[in-house]
Short mmCIF file of C-alpha atoms and ligand atoms in Angstrom, two decimals:
data_model
loop_
_atom_site.label_atom_id
_atom_site.label_comp_id
_atom_site.label_asym_id
_atom_site.label_seq_id
_atom_site.Cartn_x
_atom_site.Cartn_y
_atom_site.Cartn_z
CA MET A 19 83.17 107.50 118.32
CA THR A 20 86.43 105.84 117.58
CA GLY A 21 89.42 106.24 119.83
CA LEU A 22 87.32 106.12 122.97
CA ALA A 23 87.99 102.55 123.98
CA VAL A 24 88.39 102.05 127.69
CA GLU A 25 91.73 103.38 128.67
CA ALA A 26 92.45 101.63 131.90
CA ARG A 27 95.51 103.35 133.28
CA ASP A 28 95.38 101.08 136.27
CA ARG A 29 92.89 98.34 136.90
CA THR A 30 94.02 97.52 140.42
CA ALA A 31 91.06 97.80 142.73
CA THR A 32 93.20 97.76 145.83
CA ARG A 33 94.51 101.31 145.74
CA PRO A 34 93.13 104.83 145.63
CA MET A 35 91.51 105.36 142.24
CA LEU A 36 90.21 108.39 140.39
CA GLU A 37 87.69 107.39 137.78
CA VAL A 38 86.67 109.83 135.05
CA ASP A 39 83.30 109.25 133.38
CA LEU A 40 83.51 110.43 129.79
CA LEU A 41 79.78 109.95 129.27
CA ALA A 42 79.30 112.79 131.74
CA VAL A 43 81.73 114.93 129.71
CA ALA A 44 79.85 114.04 126.51
CA ARG A 45 76.49 115.02 128.02
CA ASN A 46 77.81 118.27 129.42
CA THR A 47 79.38 119.12 126.08
CA ARG A 48 76.08 118.53 124.26
CA LEU A 49 74.19 120.76 126.68
CA LEU A 50 76.75 123.57 126.45
CA ALA A 51 77.08 123.31 122.67
CA ASP A 52 73.30 123.75 122.42
CA ARG A 53 73.52 126.98 124.41
CA ALA A 54 76.62 128.44 122.74
CA GLY A 55 77.48 129.69 119.30
CA GLU A 56 80.60 127.75 118.48
CA LEU A 57 82.02 125.80 121.44
CA MET A 58 85.72 125.86 122.35
CA ALA A 59 86.57 123.08 124.81
CA VAL A 60 89.04 124.46 127.35
CA VAL A 61 91.30 121.58 128.40
CA LYS A 62 93.90 123.52 130.41
CA ALA A 63 95.32 122.08 133.64
CA ASP A 64 95.07 118.54 132.20
CA GLY A 65 91.42 119.00 131.35
CA PHE A 66 90.68 120.36 134.83
CA GLY A 67 92.36 117.27 136.24
CA HIS A 68 90.22 114.88 134.15
CA GLY A 69 92.83 114.15 131.45
CA ALA A 70 93.29 116.73 128.68
CA LEU A 71 93.29 114.24 125.82
CA ASP A 72 90.27 112.30 127.07
CA VAL A 73 88.26 115.49 127.61
CA ALA A 74 89.42 116.97 124.29
CA ARG A 75 88.51 113.88 122.24
CA THR A 76 85.17 113.48 123.99
CA ALA A 77 84.24 117.16 123.63
CA LEU A 78 85.21 117.22 119.94
CA ALA A 79 83.07 114.13 119.34
CA HIS A 80 80.02 115.72 121.01
CA GLY A 81 79.72 119.28 119.83
CA ALA A 82 82.91 121.24 120.48
CA THR A 83 84.74 122.40 117.37
CA ARG A 84 88.00 123.66 118.82
CA LEU A 85 90.25 123.50 121.87
CA GLY A 86 91.67 126.07 124.25
CA VAL A 87 94.67 125.96 126.60
CA THR A 88 96.77 128.43 128.52
CA SER A 89 100.44 127.90 127.64
CA LEU A 90 102.00 126.38 124.54
CA GLU A 91 103.33 123.57 126.73
CA GLU A 92 99.70 122.52 127.14
CA ALA A 93 99.12 122.70 123.37
CA TRP A 94 101.94 120.40 122.24
CA PRO A 95 100.52 117.14 123.67
CA LEU A 96 97.25 117.75 121.81
CA ARG A 97 99.10 117.92 118.49
CA ASP A 98 101.47 115.09 119.51
CA ALA A 99 98.36 112.92 120.00
CA GLY A 100 97.25 113.67 116.47
CA LEU A 101 94.40 116.08 117.20
CA VAL A 102 93.98 118.41 114.23
CA ALA A 103 91.21 120.67 115.58
CA PRO A 104 92.06 124.36 115.97
CA VAL A 105 93.79 125.03 119.30
CA LEU A 106 94.05 128.48 120.92
CA SER A 107 96.77 129.22 123.49
CA TRP A 108 96.24 132.43 125.47
CA LEU A 109 98.81 132.77 128.22
CA ASN A 110 102.42 132.97 127.07
CA PRO A 111 105.44 135.11 127.88
CA VAL A 112 106.78 137.27 125.04
CA ASP A 113 109.70 134.91 124.45
CA ALA A 114 107.58 131.76 124.14
CA ASP A 115 108.27 129.43 121.21
CA PHE A 116 105.90 131.15 118.77
CA ALA A 117 107.80 129.77 115.75
CA THR A 118 106.87 126.22 116.69
CA ALA A 119 103.36 127.37 117.55
CA VAL A 120 102.84 128.78 114.07
CA ALA A 121 104.44 125.73 112.45
CA ARG A 122 102.07 123.48 114.43
CA ARG A 123 99.05 125.70 113.65
CA ILE A 124 98.37 126.79 117.21
CA ASP A 125 96.30 129.99 117.31
CA LEU A 126 97.75 132.61 119.63
CA ALA A 127 96.07 135.16 121.86
CA VAL A 128 97.78 138.55 121.72
CA PRO A 129 97.55 140.74 124.82
CA SER A 130 100.14 143.41 123.91
CA THR A 131 102.09 144.98 121.05
CA ARG A 132 105.23 143.27 122.39
CA HIS A 133 103.57 139.89 121.98
CA LEU A 134 102.35 140.92 118.55
CA ALA A 135 105.86 141.91 117.45
CA ALA A 136 107.31 138.61 118.67
CA ILE A 137 104.60 136.62 116.87
CA ALA A 138 104.82 138.66 113.66
CA ALA A 139 108.58 138.08 113.53
CA VAL A 140 108.41 134.29 113.22
CA PRO A 141 108.15 132.52 109.85
CA GLY A 142 104.67 131.86 108.56
CA ARG A 143 101.39 133.64 109.06
CA ALA A 144 100.18 133.36 112.65
CA ARG A 145 96.47 133.10 113.37
CA VAL A 146 95.88 135.47 116.30
CA HIS A 147 93.06 136.46 118.63
CA LEU A 148 93.53 139.93 120.08
CA HIS A 149 92.85 139.76 123.82
CA VAL A 150 91.24 142.68 125.62
CA ASP A 151 90.98 143.04 129.40
CA ALA A 152 87.22 143.29 129.90
CA GLY A 153 87.67 144.65 133.42
CA MET A 154 89.49 142.29 135.77
CA ALA A 155 93.03 143.71 135.51
CA ARG A 156 94.41 140.28 134.77
CA ASP A 157 95.40 139.17 131.28
CA GLY A 158 94.47 141.00 128.09
CA ALA A 159 95.34 144.48 126.85
CA GLU A 160 94.26 147.44 128.94
CA PRO A 161 91.68 149.68 127.25
CA ALA A 162 94.27 152.49 127.00
CA SER A 163 96.48 150.34 124.79
CA TRP A 164 93.73 148.56 122.82
CA GLY A 165 93.51 151.03 119.92
CA ALA A 166 97.26 150.92 119.36
CA LEU A 167 97.23 147.09 119.52
CA CYS A 168 94.45 146.93 116.93
CA ARG A 169 96.26 149.32 114.59
CA ALA A 170 99.55 147.43 114.92
CA ALA A 171 97.74 144.14 114.29
CA ARG A 172 96.07 145.55 111.19
CA ARG A 173 99.46 146.69 109.83
CA ALA A 174 100.94 143.24 110.53
CA GLU A 175 97.96 141.68 108.82
CA LEU A 176 98.44 143.85 105.72
CA ARG A 177 102.10 142.79 105.66
CA GLY A 178 100.96 139.15 105.72
CA GLU A 179 102.63 138.43 109.07
CA VAL A 180 99.46 137.58 110.99
CA GLU A 181 95.80 136.92 110.38
CA VAL A 182 93.52 138.39 113.04
CA VAL A 183 90.87 135.68 113.30
CA GLY A 184 89.49 136.59 116.72
CA VAL A 185 88.94 139.05 119.53
CA MET A 186 88.56 137.69 123.05
CA GLY A 187 87.78 138.93 126.54
CA HIS A 188 87.01 137.23 129.85
CA LEU A 189 84.39 137.96 132.53
CA GLY A 190 85.48 138.46 136.13
CA CYS A 191 82.07 138.18 137.84
CA ALA A 192 80.00 135.84 135.65
CA ASP A 193 79.41 133.41 138.56
CA ASP A 194 76.86 135.96 139.77
CA PRO A 195 74.82 137.04 136.74
CA THR A 196 73.26 139.88 138.76
CA ASP A 197 76.62 141.56 139.46
CA SER A 198 76.82 144.95 137.73
CA CYS A 199 80.43 144.15 136.81
CA ASN A 200 79.01 141.99 133.99
CA ALA A 201 77.29 144.90 132.25
CA LEU A 202 80.51 146.92 132.37
CA ALA A 203 82.45 144.02 130.87
CA ARG A 204 79.88 143.51 128.09
CA THR A 205 80.07 147.21 127.26
CA ARG A 206 83.85 147.20 127.23
CA PHE A 207 83.94 144.14 124.99
CA ALA A 208 81.48 145.75 122.56
CA TRP A 209 83.66 148.84 122.50
CA ALA A 210 86.75 146.67 121.85
CA LEU A 211 85.00 145.01 118.89
CA GLU A 212 83.98 148.39 117.43
CA THR A 213 87.52 149.68 117.81
CA ALA A 214 88.94 146.60 116.07
CA ARG A 215 86.45 147.01 113.25
CA ALA A 216 87.24 150.69 112.88
CA THR A 217 90.90 149.84 112.27
CA GLY A 218 89.88 147.52 109.42
CA LEU A 219 90.05 144.20 111.29
CA ARG A 220 87.31 141.63 110.61
CA PRO A 221 87.72 138.98 113.35
CA ARG A 222 85.47 135.97 112.66
CA HIS A 223 85.59 134.70 116.24
CA ARG A 224 84.39 137.02 118.99
CA HIS A 225 84.39 135.34 122.39
CA LEU A 226 83.74 136.55 125.91
CA ALA A 227 81.75 133.84 127.72
CA ALA A 228 83.10 130.91 129.73
CA THR A 229 80.86 128.33 131.45
CA ALA A 230 78.83 130.61 133.73
CA ALA A 231 77.96 133.24 131.12
CA THR A 232 77.24 130.58 128.50
CA LEU A 233 74.61 129.18 130.87
CA THR A 234 73.16 132.47 132.07
CA ASP A 235 73.59 135.37 129.65
CA PRO A 236 73.07 135.14 125.86
CA ARG A 237 74.26 138.76 125.56
CA THR A 238 77.79 137.48 126.20
CA HIS A 239 77.70 134.70 123.62
CA HIS A 240 78.84 136.52 120.45
CA THR A 241 80.16 133.84 118.05
CA MET A 242 81.79 131.41 120.49
CA SER A 243 82.08 130.29 124.11
CA ARG A 244 85.25 129.03 125.79
CA VAL A 245 84.06 126.38 128.24
CA GLY A 246 86.15 124.33 130.66
CA ALA A 247 84.49 123.79 134.04
CA GLY A 248 81.13 122.97 132.50
CA LEU A 249 82.58 120.12 130.45
CA VAL A 250 83.51 118.29 133.63
CA GLY A 251 80.25 119.07 135.41
CA ILE A 252 81.03 122.26 137.31
CA ASP A 253 78.58 125.15 136.93
CA PRO A 254 79.95 128.20 138.72
CA SER A 255 76.58 129.97 138.29
CA ARG A 256 74.70 127.14 140.05
CA THR A 257 71.81 127.50 137.63
CA THR A 258 72.05 124.30 135.59
CA VAL A 259 72.22 120.60 136.34
CA LEU A 260 75.45 119.26 134.86
CA HIS A 261 77.04 115.85 135.31
CA PRO A 262 80.13 115.67 137.56
CA ALA A 263 82.65 113.37 135.93
CA MET A 264 84.98 112.32 138.77
CA THR A 265 84.71 109.57 141.34
CA LEU A 266 87.43 109.07 143.94
CA THR A 267 87.56 105.82 145.87
CA ALA A 268 90.07 104.09 148.13
CA PRO A 269 90.31 100.83 150.05
CA LEU A 270 90.23 100.80 153.84
CA VAL A 271 93.76 99.92 154.90
CA SER A 272 92.71 98.92 158.39
CA VAL A 273 89.83 99.00 160.86
CA ARG A 274 90.34 99.21 164.61
CA ARG A 275 88.03 99.09 167.58
CA VAL A 276 88.52 101.92 170.07
CA ARG A 277 87.11 103.03 173.41
CA ALA A 278 85.19 106.22 174.12
CA GLY A 279 87.61 109.10 174.64
CA THR A 280 90.28 107.79 172.26
CA PRO A 281 92.36 110.65 170.79
CA VAL A 282 92.68 110.50 166.99
CA GLY A 283 95.48 111.80 164.78
CA TYR A 284 97.88 114.75 165.00
CA GLY A 285 97.38 117.06 167.94
CA HIS A 286 94.71 114.71 169.27
CA ALA A 287 92.37 117.12 167.54
CA HIS A 288 89.49 114.67 167.92
CA ARG A 289 88.40 112.33 170.71
CA THR A 290 85.85 109.59 170.12
CA ALA A 291 82.61 110.28 171.94
CA THR A 292 81.71 106.61 172.25
CA ALA A 293 83.29 103.23 171.69
CA THR A 294 83.48 102.87 167.92
CA HIS A 295 85.46 101.58 164.94
CA LEU A 296 87.98 103.74 163.12
CA GLY A 297 88.86 103.09 159.48
CA LEU A 298 92.07 104.24 157.83
CA VAL A 299 91.91 105.62 154.26
CA PRO A 300 95.21 106.10 152.37
CA LEU A 301 94.41 109.58 151.00
CA GLY A 302 95.41 112.93 152.45
CA TYR A 303 96.19 116.50 151.56
CA ALA A 304 99.13 115.47 149.37
CA ASP A 305 96.53 113.75 147.22
CA GLY A 306 94.57 116.97 146.90
CA LEU A 307 91.99 116.66 149.65
CA PRO A 308 91.77 120.07 151.32
CA ARG A 309 93.23 119.95 154.84
CA ARG A 310 90.72 122.58 155.88
CA ALA A 311 87.99 119.96 155.36
CA SER A 312 89.17 118.30 158.62
CA HIS A 313 86.33 117.99 161.18
CA ARG A 314 83.72 118.57 158.46
CA ALA A 315 84.24 116.08 155.68
CA GLU A 316 82.39 112.81 155.15
CA VAL A 317 82.98 109.73 153.02
CA GLN A 318 80.63 106.92 152.04
CA VAL A 319 81.10 103.34 153.20
CA ARG A 320 78.62 100.56 152.35
CA GLY A 321 76.19 103.20 151.13
CA VAL A 322 76.28 105.20 154.37
CA ARG A 323 78.01 108.50 155.03
CA ARG A 324 80.60 108.44 157.79
CA PRO A 325 82.46 111.38 159.31
CA VAL A 326 86.16 111.98 158.76
CA VAL A 327 87.61 112.52 162.24
CA GLY A 328 90.71 114.33 163.41
CA LEU A 329 93.00 116.31 161.13
CA LEU A 330 93.59 115.12 157.59
CA SER A 331 97.22 114.01 157.34
CA MET A 332 99.43 114.29 154.30
CA ASP A 333 98.82 110.69 153.24
CA GLN A 334 95.85 109.44 155.22
CA LEU A 335 92.59 110.20 156.92
CA VAL A 336 90.56 108.44 159.60
CA VAL A 337 86.85 107.65 159.33
CA ASP A 338 84.52 106.93 162.23
CA LEU A 339 82.74 103.76 161.09
CA GLY A 340 80.56 103.33 164.16
CA VAL A 341 79.48 99.76 164.79
CA SER A 342 78.92 99.05 161.13
CA GLY A 343 80.93 95.85 160.84
CA VAL A 344 82.88 97.30 157.92
CA GLU A 345 86.17 95.50 157.33
CA ALA A 346 89.62 96.34 156.03
CA GLY A 347 89.79 96.11 152.24
CA GLU A 348 86.31 97.48 151.65
CA THR A 349 86.00 100.43 149.31
CA VAL A 350 85.35 103.95 150.55
CA THR A 351 83.88 106.55 148.20
CA VAL A 352 85.43 109.91 148.92
CA PHE A 353 83.39 111.75 146.31
CA GLY A 354 81.37 111.05 143.20
CA PRO A 355 78.50 112.49 141.17
CA GLY A 356 76.24 112.21 144.24
CA GLY A 357 73.54 110.01 142.71
CA ALA A 358 74.03 107.24 145.26
CA GLY A 359 74.22 109.55 148.26
CA GLU A 360 78.00 109.83 148.20
CA PRO A 361 79.66 113.20 148.92
CA THR A 362 80.28 115.38 145.88
CA VAL A 363 83.22 117.52 144.80
CA ALA A 364 81.01 120.52 145.57
CA GLU A 365 80.65 119.34 149.18
CA TRP A 366 84.39 118.73 149.52
CA ALA A 367 85.00 122.22 148.15
CA ALA A 368 82.59 123.72 150.68
CA TRP A 369 84.17 121.70 153.53
CA GLY A 370 87.58 122.89 152.39
CA GLY A 371 86.60 126.54 152.00
CA THR A 372 87.36 126.52 148.28
CA ILE A 373 85.77 125.98 144.86
CA GLU A 374 85.20 122.78 142.92
CA HIS A 375 87.84 123.73 140.33
CA ASP A 376 90.46 123.74 143.08
CA VAL A 377 89.54 120.21 144.19
CA VAL A 378 89.39 118.58 140.74
CA THR A 379 92.61 120.16 139.48
CA GLY A 380 94.45 119.28 142.68
CA ILE A 381 94.16 115.48 142.84
CA GLY A 382 97.73 114.30 143.26
CA ALA A 383 99.85 112.34 140.82
CA ARG A 384 100.09 109.23 143.01
CA VAL A 385 96.35 108.56 142.76
CA ALA A 386 95.79 105.96 140.02
CA ARG A 387 93.45 106.99 137.24
CA ARG A 388 90.98 105.15 135.10
CA THR A 389 88.63 106.34 132.39
CA ARG A 390 85.12 105.10 131.72
CA ALA A 391 84.48 105.40 127.99
CA VAL A 392 81.39 106.77 126.30
CA PRO A 393 79.14 103.85 125.39
CA HIS A 394 77.92 103.70 121.81
CA LEU A 395 74.61 105.45 122.29
CA ARG A 396 72.58 107.22 119.64
CA SER A 397 71.20 109.77 122.05
CA LEU A 398 72.91 110.99 125.18
CA ALA A 399 69.97 113.10 126.32
C1 PLP B 15 89.81 128.87 132.21
C2 PLP B 15 89.35 129.84 131.19
C3 PLP B 15 88.15 129.65 130.51
C4 PLP B 15 87.18 128.55 130.89
O1 PLP B 15 86.44 128.99 132.01
P1 PLP B 15 85.35 128.04 132.69
O2 PLP B 15 84.66 128.92 133.67
O3 PLP B 15 86.12 126.95 133.32
O4 PLP B 15 84.45 127.56 131.61
C5 PLP B 15 87.81 130.53 129.50
N1 PLP B 15 88.63 131.54 129.18
C6 PLP B 15 89.78 131.78 129.80
C7 PLP B 15 90.63 132.95 129.40
C8 PLP B 15 90.19 130.94 130.84
O5 PLP B 15 91.34 131.17 131.48
#
């Protein structure tokens, strides 16, 4: 477990701080690796907002064998940092820099014959994963073009231009394992594999499942799972206890005493019901807190939950502290894993009418970040 020394990006305790707990990532990785065939750690969107390199290193040290990202721009920093694990990039325009990708041994997903032609044309032998649309009309080749893509890929393989190492699909409804859309997608993926085989391709890696299906449906597992959300403690299927890895705190900038009936914030959207104390927290929607969570959200101060009142502003929010005696400078927990009664990312997502992924990937750049390293433990169970 080298390379996991505490990486304190900012130790100042007097400003908003996002702390990422890599022990949580390590535990989640272990659990998911036990359920999956091979485990690809998906570290797109800066590791779902948790730091792509931190999540990648931790996942590789605890059961993942490879990495996944969307664009090539997300792949370069992994190689720049010296990571040598296989990396798959699956969302690129046809004129992306495939030459550099092949030179830097980035595996490429291929969703069309145009992509295939562009990849086959660059020097070297590209490692490719043919990508089929398993039924969500998003990325991946449509079924009508799949046979032609497989045949073209086989010809390119025989010419030595590419090596087809994988076939991939993605599930559109895996959050709800009972949705009949999943059976259709499994059937389409099986058909895509048969078609590839019939053209002479022998892809070693066959991968359909992301977090939800890895946790709920072994029929989707094939040889590998591509897991992102689960690594950072988000289970879209809500079937499994994972460990959320983010804690967001901030100092109270000020505390003021107000009378009953005091209007608070823009539009005077809230009026205090009683005499109380209002605390000011320097975090707002520009920092990624959903504005729609206004009038619903809570934060934790001195171990007690307190309501956020009025509309969230761009840079700040107001908390009703009651008669608690809380003072300026004390720390407010906006969200955390929930073990000490603090609000969770899942609650903020519900208050904001969105999903956890949206909250964790949206925390703004001006929030300082700090990483808690994995302690040297023999067992993380
Ligand atoms: C984001 C993504 C994943 C990871 O999904 P999670 O539900 O976060 O595990 C897997 N595959 C593809 C194609 C993705 O875009």
